[in-house]
Tab-separated table of C-alpha atoms in Angstrom:
chain	number	residue	atom	x	y	z
A	1	MET	CA	-22.518	-9.335	-4.903
A	2	SER	CA	-22.087	-6.106	-7.345
A	3	ASP	CA	-21.580	-3.791	-4.930
A	4	SER	CA	-18.356	-5.755	-3.318
A	5	PRO	CA	-15.466	-3.728	-3.400
A	6	ARG	CA	-13.269	-5.181	-6.459
A	7	LEU	CA	-10.020	-5.960	-7.689
A	8	LYS	CA	-8.530	-3.831	-10.683
A	9	THR	CA	-5.095	-4.497	-11.936
A	10	VAL	CA	-2.579	-7.297	-10.361
A	11	CYS	CA	1.199	-6.467	-10.841
A	12	ILE	CA	5.021	-7.851	-9.905
A	13	ALA	CA	8.294	-6.452	-10.906
A	14	THR	CA	11.184	-7.552	-13.470
A	15	PRO	CA	14.497	-5.757	-11.976
A	16	SER	CA	14.717	-2.220	-13.400
A	17	VAL	CA	16.826	1.751	-13.145
A	18	ILE	CA	15.150	4.712	-12.709
A	19	GLY	CA	16.437	8.400	-12.370
A	20	PRO	CA	19.719	9.676	-13.713
A	21	ARG	CA	22.215	7.699	-11.564
A	22	ALA	CA	20.211	4.238	-12.602
A	23	VAL	CA	19.295	2.969	-9.179
A	24	SER	CA	17.459	-0.697	-9.309
A	25	THR	CA	13.355	-0.310	-8.212
A	26	GLY	CA	11.127	-2.399	-8.486
A	27	ILE	CA	8.709	-0.106	-8.346
A	28	VAL	CA	8.363	-0.679	-12.710
A	29	LYS	CA	5.647	-3.385	-12.284
A	30	GLN	CA	3.573	-4.949	-14.940
A	31	PRO	CA	-0.115	-6.584	-15.346
A	32	ILE	CA	-0.348	-10.259	-15.058
A	33	GLU	CA	-3.115	-11.808	-16.457
A	34	GLY	CA	-4.754	-15.248	-14.986
A	35	LYS	CA	-3.956	-16.165	-11.718
A	36	ILE	CA	-1.097	-15.730	-9.608
A	37	GLN	CA	-0.479	-17.356	-6.995
A	38	VAL	CA	0.718	-15.580	-3.200
A	39	THR	CA	3.674	-16.794	-1.501
A	40	GLU	CA	4.319	-15.427	2.364
A	41	MET	CA	6.545	-13.054	1.255
A	42	GLY	CA	4.220	-12.355	-1.436
A	43	LEU	CA	3.128	-12.489	-5.139
A	44	GLU	CA	5.441	-15.394	-7.001
A	45	GLY	CA	8.075	-13.312	-9.488
A	46	ASP	CA	7.880	-9.661	-7.891
A	47	PHE	CA	10.631	-8.613	-7.137
A	48	GLN	CA	12.486	-5.940	-4.133
A	49	VAL	CA	14.856	-4.331	-4.378
A	50	ASP	CA	15.927	-3.133	-0.619
A	51	SER	CA	13.952	-6.216	1.795
A	52	ARG	CA	14.799	-3.373	4.999
A	53	VAL	CA	11.762	-0.759	3.625
A	54	HIS	CA	10.328	-3.796	0.562
A	55	GLY	CA	8.524	-7.318	1.263
A	56	GLY	CA	8.561	-9.515	3.927
A	57	LEU	CA	6.163	-11.159	6.140
A	58	ASP	CA	4.597	-7.669	7.350
A	59	LYS	CA	4.380	-5.821	3.848
A	60	ALA	CA	4.237	-9.042	1.817
A	61	VAL	CA	1.510	-7.890	-1.126
A	62	TYR	CA	1.394	-3.460	-1.338
A	63	GLN	CA	-2.278	-2.255	-2.562
A	64	PHE	CA	-3.139	0.955	-4.394
A	65	PRO	CA	-6.859	2.258	-3.974
A	66	PHE	CA	-8.133	2.835	-7.869
A	67	GLU	CA	-9.775	6.371	-6.822
A	68	THR	CA	-7.023	7.404	-5.636
A	69	TYR	CA	-5.267	8.065	-9.294
A	70	THR	CA	-7.712	10.222	-10.398
A	71	THR	CA	-6.619	11.905	-6.903
A	72	LEU	CA	-3.458	12.747	-8.143
A	73	ALA	CA	-4.467	13.296	-11.871
A	74	GLU	CA	-6.837	17.037	-10.585
A	75	ALA	CA	-3.219	17.733	-8.545
A	76	PHE	CA	-1.471	17.202	-11.510
A	77	PRO	CA	-3.536	17.937	-14.717
A	78	HIS	CA	0.170	17.343	-16.656
A	79	LEU	CA	1.168	14.083	-15.584
A	80	ALA	CA	-2.784	13.027	-15.518
A	81	ASP	CA	-1.723	10.270	-17.910
A	82	ARG	CA	1.295	8.572	-16.396
A	83	PHE	CA	-1.562	7.378	-12.864
A	84	SER	CA	-2.719	4.665	-14.314
A	85	SER	CA	-2.858	1.300	-11.877
A	86	PRO	CA	0.088	-0.124	-11.737
A	87	CYS	CA	1.839	3.849	-12.100
A	88	VAL	CA	2.590	3.954	-7.696
A	89	GLY	CA	4.383	0.996	-7.588
A	90	GLU	CA	1.381	-1.191	-6.210
A	91	ASN	CA	0.941	-4.743	-6.639
A	92	LEU	CA	-2.657	-5.073	-6.273
A	93	SER	CA	-5.165	-1.587	-7.277
A	94	SER	CA	-9.048	-2.045	-6.179
A	95	SER	CA	-12.085	-0.039	-6.646
A	96	GLY	CA	-14.339	0.146	-3.408
A	97	MET	CA	-11.707	0.662	-1.118
A	98	THR	CA	-10.195	4.044	0.280
A	99	ASP	CA	-7.561	4.859	3.003
A	100	ASN	CA	-10.187	5.336	5.588
A	101	THR	CA	-12.258	2.566	4.467
A	102	VAL	CA	-10.065	0.377	5.362
A	103	TYR	CA	-8.665	-0.746	8.521
A	104	ILE	CA	-5.011	-2.212	10.126
A	105	GLY	CA	-6.001	-5.344	11.053
A	106	ASP	CA	-8.421	-6.318	8.338
A	107	CYS	CA	-8.913	-9.422	7.010
A	108	TYR	CA	-10.023	-9.916	3.332
A	109	ARG	CA	-10.975	-13.005	1.307
A	110	VAL	CA	-9.857	-12.471	-2.270
A	111	GLY	CA	-9.878	-15.438	-3.982
A	112	SER	CA	-8.392	-18.024	-2.727
A	113	ALA	CA	-5.988	-16.246	-0.453
A	114	LEU	CA	-6.460	-14.552	2.689
A	115	LEU	CA	-4.571	-11.218	3.833
A	116	GLN	CA	-4.703	-9.205	6.477
A	117	VAL	CA	-4.049	-5.476	6.647
A	118	SER	CA	-0.676	-4.413	8.503
A	119	GLN	CA	0.056	-1.264	8.378
A	120	PRO	CA	0.274	1.954	5.640
A	121	ARG	CA	2.354	2.428	2.615
A	122	MET	CA	4.897	5.401	3.620
A	123	PRO	CA	6.002	6.165	0.228
A	124	CYS	CA	9.715	5.784	-1.725
A	125	TRP	CA	11.230	8.732	-3.208
A	126	LYS	CA	11.503	6.261	-6.126
A	127	LEU	CA	7.999	7.424	-6.713
A	128	ASN	CA	9.187	10.946	-7.367
A	129	GLN	CA	11.332	9.465	-10.113
A	130	HIS	CA	9.568	7.591	-11.741
A	131	VAL	CA	6.758	9.051	-12.242
A	132	GLY	CA	8.320	12.770	-12.937
A	133	ASN	CA	7.265	14.626	-10.036
A	134	SER	CA	8.624	15.424	-6.977
A	135	HIS	CA	5.593	16.686	-5.381
A	136	VAL	CA	4.623	13.170	-4.898
A	137	MET	CA	4.728	11.689	-2.129
A	138	ALA	CA	4.546	14.563	-0.248
A	139	LEU	CA	0.862	15.141	-1.773
A	140	LEU	CA	0.077	11.613	-1.045
A	141	VAL	CA	0.810	11.926	2.308
A	142	SER	CA	-0.562	15.147	3.509
A	143	LEU	CA	-4.486	13.103	2.138
A	144	MET	CA	-3.212	9.730	3.393
A	145	LYS	CA	-4.027	8.163	0.342
A	146	THR	CA	-0.604	5.860	0.062
A	147	GLY	CA	-2.272	2.294	0.080
A	148	TRP	CA	-1.427	-0.028	2.752
A	149	TYR	CA	0.654	-3.352	3.047
A	150	TYR	CA	-0.812	-6.639	4.027
A	151	ARG	CA	0.146	-10.228	6.066
A	152	VAL	CA	-0.636	-13.591	3.520
A	153	LEU	CA	-2.592	-15.694	6.365
A	154	GLU	CA	-3.418	-17.909	4.256
A	155	THR	CA	-1.381	-18.236	0.721
A	156	GLY	CA	-3.635	-18.906	-2.599
A	157	HIS	CA	-4.135	-17.678	-6.029
A	158	VAL	CA	-5.921	-14.006	-7.096
A	159	SER	CA	-6.698	-12.670	-10.601
A	160	ALA	CA	-8.066	-9.001	-11.591
A	161	GLY	CA	-11.633	-9.556	-11.700
A	162	ASP	CA	-12.021	-11.198	-8.008
A	163	THR	CA	-14.023	-9.955	-4.978
A	164	PHE	CA	-12.888	-8.743	-1.311
A	165	ILE	CA	-15.253	-10.033	1.046
A	166	LEU	CA	-14.294	-9.003	4.749
A	167	GLU	CA	-14.021	-11.737	7.280
A	168	ASP	CA	-12.635	-9.951	9.687
A	169	ARG	CA	-12.458	-6.282	11.083
A	170	LEU	CA	-10.748	-6.201	14.929
A	171	GLN	CA	-12.497	-4.015	17.981
A	172	GLU	CA	-10.739	-0.799	18.501
A	173	ALA	CA	-9.343	-0.692	14.985
A	174	TRP	CA	-8.247	1.741	13.322
A	175	THR	CA	-8.228	3.209	9.715
A	176	VAL	CA	-4.865	3.417	7.473
A	177	GLU	CA	-6.445	7.199	7.815
A	178	ALA	CA	-5.983	7.390	10.897
A	179	ILE	CA	-2.745	6.018	11.183
A	180	TRP	CA	-1.765	8.797	8.995
A	181	THR	CA	-3.183	11.561	11.039
A	182	HIS	CA	-1.273	10.047	14.308
A	183	TRP	CA	1.569	10.438	12.725
A	184	LEU	CA	1.417	13.341	10.560
A	185	ASP	CA	0.510	14.998	14.155
A	186	LEU	CA	3.250	13.522	15.611
A	187	ARG	CA	5.596	14.609	12.720
A	188	ALA	CA	3.958	18.611	14.508
A	189	GLN	CA	5.039	17.704	17.320
A	190	LYS	CA	8.754	17.367	16.772
A	191	LYS	CA	8.414	13.614	18.019
A	192	GLN	CA	9.810	11.349	16.218
A	193	VAL	CA	10.012	7.629	18.492
A	194	VAL	CA	7.311	8.030	21.129
A	195	GLY	CA	7.075	3.332	22.044
A	196	SER	CA	4.617	1.130	21.032
A	197	VAL	CA	0.650	2.671	19.669
A	198	PRO	CA	-2.218	0.300	21.190
A	199	VAL	CA	-3.290	0.083	17.163
A	200	PRO	CA	-4.278	-4.076	17.099
A	201	GLY	CA	-3.135	-5.457	13.774
A	202	LEU	CA	-0.464	-2.926	13.488
A	203	SER	CA	3.075	-4.429	12.072
A	204	THR	CA	5.363	-4.742	14.159
A	205	GLN	CA	8.263	-1.270	12.398
A	206	TRP	CA	4.870	0.974	12.627
A	207	ARG	CA	4.329	0.324	16.552
A	208	PHE	CA	7.750	0.992	17.413
A	209	ASP	CA	9.631	2.574	14.221
A	210	TRP	CA	7.543	6.226	15.234
Protein backbone atom coordinates (compact mmCIF):
# COMPACT_ATOMS: atom_id res chain seq x y z
CA MET A 1 0.00 0.00 0.00
CA SER A 2 1.35 3.39 -0.94
CA ASP A 3 0.20 5.00 2.30
CA SER A 4 1.79 2.39 4.57
CA PRO A 5 4.53 3.59 6.93
CA ARG A 6 7.92 3.01 5.38
CA LEU A 7 11.40 2.23 6.61
CA LYS A 8 13.69 5.01 5.37
CA THR A 9 17.08 4.02 6.83
CA VAL A 10 18.61 1.02 8.58
CA CYS A 11 21.69 1.87 10.64
CA ILE A 12 24.28 0.20 12.85
CA ALA A 13 27.15 1.52 14.94
CA THR A 14 30.81 0.71 15.15
CA PRO A 15 32.86 1.67 18.23
CA SER A 16 33.40 5.44 18.41
CA VAL A 17 34.43 8.05 20.96
CA ILE A 18 32.69 11.31 21.69
CA GLY A 19 33.24 14.52 23.64
CA PRO A 20 36.37 16.06 25.20
CA ARG A 21 36.93 12.99 27.36
CA ALA A 22 36.71 10.60 24.39
CA VAL A 23 33.90 8.53 25.92
CA SER A 24 33.09 5.30 24.11
CA THR A 25 29.69 5.31 22.40
CA GLY A 26 27.45 3.55 19.93
CA ILE A 27 25.43 6.65 19.02
CA VAL A 28 27.48 7.26 15.87
CA LYS A 29 25.75 5.03 13.33
CA GLN A 30 25.97 4.54 9.58
CA PRO A 31 23.22 3.59 7.11
CA ILE A 32 23.40 0.07 5.72
CA GLU A 33 22.44 -0.82 2.16
CA GLY A 34 20.64 -4.05 1.43
CA LYS A 35 19.18 -6.57 3.87
CA ILE A 36 20.42 -6.92 7.43
CA GLN A 37 19.63 -9.63 9.95
CA VAL A 38 17.45 -8.76 12.95
CA THR A 39 18.22 -11.01 15.91
CA GLU A 40 16.53 -11.18 19.30
CA MET A 41 19.24 -8.83 20.60
CA GLY A 42 19.12 -6.33 17.74
CA LEU A 43 20.60 -5.69 14.33
CA GLU A 44 23.50 -7.90 13.39
CA GLY A 45 26.78 -6.04 13.80
CA ASP A 46 25.36 -3.16 15.86
CA PHE A 47 27.69 -1.93 18.62
CA GLN A 48 26.45 -1.03 22.11
CA VAL A 49 28.61 0.22 24.96
CA ASP A 50 26.49 -0.01 28.11
CA SER A 51 24.10 -2.95 28.24
CA ARG A 52 22.49 -1.51 31.39
CA VAL A 53 20.79 1.26 29.41
CA HIS A 54 21.01 0.08 25.79
CA GLY A 55 20.12 -3.18 24.15
CA GLY A 56 18.66 -6.34 25.64
CA LEU A 57 15.50 -8.20 24.79
CA ASP A 58 13.19 -5.23 25.50
CA LYS A 59 15.46 -2.69 23.80
CA ALA A 60 16.72 -4.68 20.86
CA VAL A 61 15.93 -2.16 18.11
CA TYR A 62 15.51 1.62 18.34
CA GLN A 63 13.29 3.52 15.89
CA PHE A 64 13.02 7.28 15.43
CA PRO A 65 10.46 9.08 13.23
CA PHE A 66 12.06 10.94 10.35
CA GLU A 67 9.39 13.63 10.74
CA THR A 68 10.87 14.66 14.09
CA TYR A 69 14.06 15.79 12.37
CA THR A 70 12.03 18.66 10.89
CA THR A 71 11.01 19.65 14.42
CA LEU A 72 14.64 19.62 15.55
CA ALA A 73 15.79 21.65 12.56
CA GLU A 74 13.15 24.29 13.27
CA ALA A 75 14.15 24.45 16.95
CA PHE A 76 17.88 24.62 16.23
CA PRO A 77 18.23 26.19 12.76
CA HIS A 78 21.97 26.67 13.18
CA LEU A 79 22.29 22.88 13.47
CA ALA A 80 19.77 22.00 10.76
CA ASP A 81 22.34 20.23 8.62
CA ARG A 82 22.96 17.76 11.47
CA PHE A 83 19.39 16.58 11.75
CA SER A 84 19.11 13.66 9.40
CA SER A 85 19.02 9.94 10.11
CA PRO A 86 20.81 8.46 12.03
CA CYS A 87 21.70 11.60 14.04
CA VAL A 88 20.04 10.47 17.28
CA GLY A 89 21.53 6.99 17.14
CA GLU A 90 18.51 5.11 15.82
CA ASN A 91 18.65 1.72 14.14
CA LEU A 92 15.55 2.43 12.07
CA SER A 93 14.11 5.69 10.81
CA SER A 94 10.59 5.74 9.47
CA SER A 95 8.07 7.90 7.68
CA GLY A 96 4.39 7.74 8.60
CA MET A 97 4.86 6.63 12.23
CA THR A 98 5.08 9.05 15.14
CA ASP A 99 5.07 8.89 18.93
CA ASN A 100 1.39 9.82 19.07
CA THR A 101 0.26 7.18 16.55
CA VAL A 102 2.39 4.23 17.69
CA TYR A 103 1.15 2.27 20.72
CA ILE A 104 3.04 0.25 23.31
CA GLY A 105 2.55 -3.41 22.40
CA ASP A 106 1.99 -2.75 18.68
CA CYS A 107 3.30 -5.60 16.56
CA TYR A 108 4.71 -4.61 13.19
CA ARG A 109 5.81 -6.82 10.35
CA VAL A 110 8.72 -5.14 8.58
CA GLY A 111 10.63 -7.13 6.03
CA SER A 112 10.53 -10.67 7.36
CA ALA A 113 10.89 -9.66 11.03
CA LEU A 114 8.10 -9.17 13.55
CA LEU A 115 8.74 -6.38 16.07
CA GLN A 116 6.75 -5.31 19.14
CA VAL A 117 6.90 -1.80 20.61
CA SER A 118 8.16 -2.12 24.19
CA GLN A 119 8.91 1.37 25.60
CA PRO A 120 9.88 4.94 24.75
CA ARG A 121 13.53 5.82 24.31
CA MET A 122 15.05 7.75 27.19
CA PRO A 123 17.56 10.01 25.43
CA CYS A 124 21.15 9.84 26.65
CA TRP A 125 23.46 12.77 27.47
CA LYS A 126 25.66 11.53 24.64
CA LEU A 127 23.06 12.84 22.19
CA ASN A 128 23.82 16.41 23.29
CA GLN A 129 27.54 15.75 22.92
CA HIS A 130 27.04 14.20 19.49
CA VAL A 131 24.92 17.09 18.17
CA GLY A 132 26.87 19.82 19.92
CA ASN A 133 24.02 21.38 21.88
CA SER A 134 23.09 20.87 25.53
CA HIS A 135 19.32 21.29 25.01
CA VAL A 136 18.47 18.67 22.38
CA MET A 137 17.80 15.83 24.80
CA ALA A 138 15.55 17.93 27.04
CA LEU A 139 13.60 19.27 24.06
CA LEU A 140 12.81 15.81 22.74
CA VAL A 141 11.57 14.71 26.16
CA SER A 142 9.46 17.86 26.66
CA LEU A 143 7.89 17.34 23.23
CA MET A 144 7.47 13.61 23.94
CA LYS A 145 9.11 12.81 20.61
CA THR A 146 11.94 10.44 21.46
CA GLY A 147 11.11 7.40 19.38
CA TRP A 148 10.66 3.90 20.75
CA TYR A 149 12.26 0.52 21.28
CA TYR A 150 11.17 -2.87 19.99
CA ARG A 151 11.47 -6.39 21.26
CA VAL A 152 11.93 -8.93 18.45
CA LEU A 153 9.15 -11.51 18.31
CA GLU A 154 10.34 -13.12 15.09
CA THR A 155 13.84 -12.76 13.71
CA GLY A 156 14.28 -11.93 10.05
CA HIS A 157 15.76 -9.40 7.65
CA VAL A 158 14.93 -5.73 7.03
CA SER A 159 16.09 -3.20 4.48
CA ALA A 160 15.42 0.43 3.64
CA GLY A 161 12.20 0.77 1.67
CA ASP A 162 10.35 -1.98 3.55
CA THR A 163 6.83 -1.15 4.70
CA PHE A 164 5.52 -1.50 8.25
CA ILE A 165 2.39 -3.63 8.52
CA LEU A 166 0.52 -3.43 11.83
CA GLU A 167 -0.39 -7.02 12.71
CA ASP A 168 -1.74 -6.55 16.23
CA ARG A 169 -2.68 -3.81 18.70
CA LEU A 170 -3.38 -4.65 22.33
CA GLN A 171 -6.58 -3.65 24.07
CA GLU A 172 -6.30 -0.61 26.34
CA ALA A 173 -2.95 0.24 24.78
CA TRP A 174 -1.16 3.53 25.45
CA THR A 175 0.64 5.55 22.81
CA VAL A 176 4.34 6.20 23.25
CA GLU A 177 3.44 9.85 23.80
CA ALA A 178 0.94 8.93 26.53
CA ILE A 179 3.66 7.11 28.44
CA TRP A 180 5.76 10.27 28.35
CA THR A 181 2.78 12.41 29.41
CA HIS A 182 2.34 10.21 32.48
CA TRP A 183 6.07 10.20 33.24
CA LEU A 184 6.35 13.98 32.98
CA ASP A 185 3.29 14.41 35.19
CA LEU A 186 4.87 12.21 37.86
CA ARG A 187 8.08 14.20 37.67
CA ALA A 188 6.14 17.46 38.01
CA GLN A 189 4.62 16.04 41.20
CA LYS A 190 8.12 15.01 42.31
CA LYS A 191 7.11 11.36 42.44
CA GLN A 192 10.07 9.20 41.48
CA VAL A 193 8.91 5.59 41.94
CA VAL A 194 5.24 4.69 41.95
CA GLY A 195 5.23 0.93 41.43
CA SER A 196 3.70 -1.05 38.62
CA VAL A 197 2.02 0.79 35.75
CA PRO A 198 -0.83 -1.17 34.08
CA VAL A 199 0.19 -0.65 30.47
CA PRO A 200 -0.03 -3.79 28.32
CA GLY A 201 3.19 -4.60 26.51
CA LEU A 202 5.31 -2.10 28.47
CA SER A 203 8.82 -3.24 29.37
CA THR A 204 9.57 -4.25 32.94
CA GLN A 205 12.05 -1.39 33.31
CA TRP A 206 9.42 1.26 32.55
CA ARG A 207 6.75 -0.46 34.65
CA PHE A 208 8.73 -0.24 37.86
CA ASP A 209 11.51 2.31 37.48
CA TRP A 210 9.39 5.45 37.51
